[in-house]
Tab-separated table of C-alpha atoms in Angstrom:
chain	number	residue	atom	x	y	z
A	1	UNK	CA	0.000	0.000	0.000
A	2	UNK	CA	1.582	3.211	-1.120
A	3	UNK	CA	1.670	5.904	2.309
A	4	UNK	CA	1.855	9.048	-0.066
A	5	UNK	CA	-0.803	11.426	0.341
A	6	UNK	CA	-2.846	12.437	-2.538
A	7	UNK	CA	-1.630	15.655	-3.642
A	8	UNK	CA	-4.648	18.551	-4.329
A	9	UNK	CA	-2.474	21.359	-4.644
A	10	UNK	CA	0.715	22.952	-5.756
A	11	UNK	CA	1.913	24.103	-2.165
A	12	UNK	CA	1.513	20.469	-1.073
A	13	UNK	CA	3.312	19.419	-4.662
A	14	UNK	CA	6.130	21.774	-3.760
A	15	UNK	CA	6.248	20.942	-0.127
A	16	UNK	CA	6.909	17.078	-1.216
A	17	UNK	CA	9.367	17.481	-3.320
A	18	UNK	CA	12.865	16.992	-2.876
A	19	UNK	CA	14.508	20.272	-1.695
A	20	UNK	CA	16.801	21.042	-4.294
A	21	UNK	CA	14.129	21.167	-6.395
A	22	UNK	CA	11.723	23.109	-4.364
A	23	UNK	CA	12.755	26.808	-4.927
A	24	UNK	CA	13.066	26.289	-8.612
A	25	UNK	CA	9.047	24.965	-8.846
A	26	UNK	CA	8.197	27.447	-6.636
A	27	UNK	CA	9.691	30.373	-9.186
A	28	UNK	CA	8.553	28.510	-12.466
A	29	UNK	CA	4.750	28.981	-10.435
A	30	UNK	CA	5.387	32.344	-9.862
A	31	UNK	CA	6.682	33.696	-13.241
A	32	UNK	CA	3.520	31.269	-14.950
A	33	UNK	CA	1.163	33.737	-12.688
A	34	UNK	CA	2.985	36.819	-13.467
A	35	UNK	CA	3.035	35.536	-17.173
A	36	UNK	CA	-0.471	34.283	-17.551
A	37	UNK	CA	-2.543	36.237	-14.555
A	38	UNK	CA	-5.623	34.664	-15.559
A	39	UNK	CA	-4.643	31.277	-15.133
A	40	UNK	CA	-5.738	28.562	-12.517
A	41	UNK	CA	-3.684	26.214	-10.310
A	42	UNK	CA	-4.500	22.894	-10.831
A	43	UNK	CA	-3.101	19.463	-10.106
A	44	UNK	CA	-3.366	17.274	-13.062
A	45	UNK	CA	-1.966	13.498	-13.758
A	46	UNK	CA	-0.488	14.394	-10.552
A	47	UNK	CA	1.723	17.555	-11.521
A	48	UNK	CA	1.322	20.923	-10.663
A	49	UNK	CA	-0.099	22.804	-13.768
A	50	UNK	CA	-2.437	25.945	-15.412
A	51	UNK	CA	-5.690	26.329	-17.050
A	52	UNK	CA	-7.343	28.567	-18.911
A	53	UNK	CA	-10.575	26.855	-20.822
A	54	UNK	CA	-7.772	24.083	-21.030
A	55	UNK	CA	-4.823	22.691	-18.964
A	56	UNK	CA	-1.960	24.332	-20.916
A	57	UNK	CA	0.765	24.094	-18.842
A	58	UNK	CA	2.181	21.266	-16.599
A	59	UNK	CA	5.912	21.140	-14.640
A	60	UNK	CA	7.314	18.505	-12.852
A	61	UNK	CA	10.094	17.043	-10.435
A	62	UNK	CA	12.578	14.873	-11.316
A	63	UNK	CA	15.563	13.514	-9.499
A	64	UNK	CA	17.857	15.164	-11.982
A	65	UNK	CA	15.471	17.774	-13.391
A	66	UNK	CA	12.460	19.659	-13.825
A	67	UNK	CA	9.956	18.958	-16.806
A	68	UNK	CA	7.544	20.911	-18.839
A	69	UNK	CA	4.985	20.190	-20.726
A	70	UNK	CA	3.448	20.089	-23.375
A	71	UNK	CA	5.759	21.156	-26.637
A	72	UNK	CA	5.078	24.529	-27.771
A	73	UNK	CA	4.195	23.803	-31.610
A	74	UNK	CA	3.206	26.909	-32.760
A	75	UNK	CA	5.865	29.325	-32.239
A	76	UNK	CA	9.209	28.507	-34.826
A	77	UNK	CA	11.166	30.876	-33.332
A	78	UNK	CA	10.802	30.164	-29.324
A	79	UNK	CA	11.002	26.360	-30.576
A	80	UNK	CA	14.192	27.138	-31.702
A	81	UNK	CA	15.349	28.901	-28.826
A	82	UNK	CA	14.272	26.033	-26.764
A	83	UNK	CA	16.020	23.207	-28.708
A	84	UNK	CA	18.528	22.578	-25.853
A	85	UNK	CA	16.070	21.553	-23.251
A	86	UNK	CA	13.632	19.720	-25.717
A	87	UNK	CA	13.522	15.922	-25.564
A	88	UNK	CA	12.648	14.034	-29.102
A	89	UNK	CA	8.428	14.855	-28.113
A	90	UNK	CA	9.720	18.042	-27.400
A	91	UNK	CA	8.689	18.342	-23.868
A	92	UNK	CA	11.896	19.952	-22.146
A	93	UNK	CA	14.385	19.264	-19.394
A	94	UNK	CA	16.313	21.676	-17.368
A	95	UNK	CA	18.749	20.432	-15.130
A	96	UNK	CA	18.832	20.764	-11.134
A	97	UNK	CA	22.130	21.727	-11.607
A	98	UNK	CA	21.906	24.229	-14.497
A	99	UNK	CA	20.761	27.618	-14.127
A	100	UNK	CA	17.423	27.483	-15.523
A	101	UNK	CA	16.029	30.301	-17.695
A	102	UNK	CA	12.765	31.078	-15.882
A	103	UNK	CA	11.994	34.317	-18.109
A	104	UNK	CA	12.211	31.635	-21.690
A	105	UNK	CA	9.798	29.684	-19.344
A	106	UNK	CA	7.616	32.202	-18.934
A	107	UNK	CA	7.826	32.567	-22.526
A	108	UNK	CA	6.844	29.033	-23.040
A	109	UNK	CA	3.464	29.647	-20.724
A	110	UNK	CA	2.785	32.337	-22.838
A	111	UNK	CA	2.906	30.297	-25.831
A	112	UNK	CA	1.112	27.543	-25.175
A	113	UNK	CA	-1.403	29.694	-23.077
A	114	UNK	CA	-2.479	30.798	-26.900
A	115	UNK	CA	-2.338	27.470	-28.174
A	116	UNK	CA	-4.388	25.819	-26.206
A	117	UNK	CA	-6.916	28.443	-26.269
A	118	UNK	CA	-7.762	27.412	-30.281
């Protein structure tokens, strides 16, 4: 039987996760608000994440890394920009021990903030 409480929200997501990777979800949340006011905090397939009409935006924490999801697919120049965190879906990677570009991440909410409002 698996003793890990069912996370409901992002300060509980945060709280669980491993502390080095802590402060960096907790700034990815806050430049996603500042970047896309209007967006809700959700959990969903048990990662923090943002909705509009739709979930557009998910992050995650790894033991090496922090994900994000979903590719941005509509955007050729901020796709380029964010070829060396993309994985072969494009969903991308930044390392715990990289500094991680929180204002192209913003970017990214942005993006797929308009996306997934089509």
């Amino acid at each position: 039987m698996n003793n890990v409480p069912e996370i409901t929200t992002i300060d509980q997501y945060i709280a669980l996760a491993a502390p080095i990777s802590q402060s960096i979800l907790s700034e990815i949340r806050r430049v996603v608000i500042k970047a896309v006011p209007d967006a809700t905090e959700i959990i969903s397939y048990k990662s923090p994440a943002f909705k509009l009409r739709r979930t557009f935006f998910y992050f995650a924490a790894f033991k090496n890394h922090i994900g994000v999801y979903p590719p941005v697919t509509n955007d050729p120049d901020l796709i380029s920009e964010l070829l060396p965190y993309a994985n072969e879906k494009g969903n991308l990677k930044f390392s715990l021990t990289d500094t991680i570009p929180y204002e192209l991440i913003a970017r990214v909410a942005v993006a797929l903030s308009k996306q997934y409002l089509k």
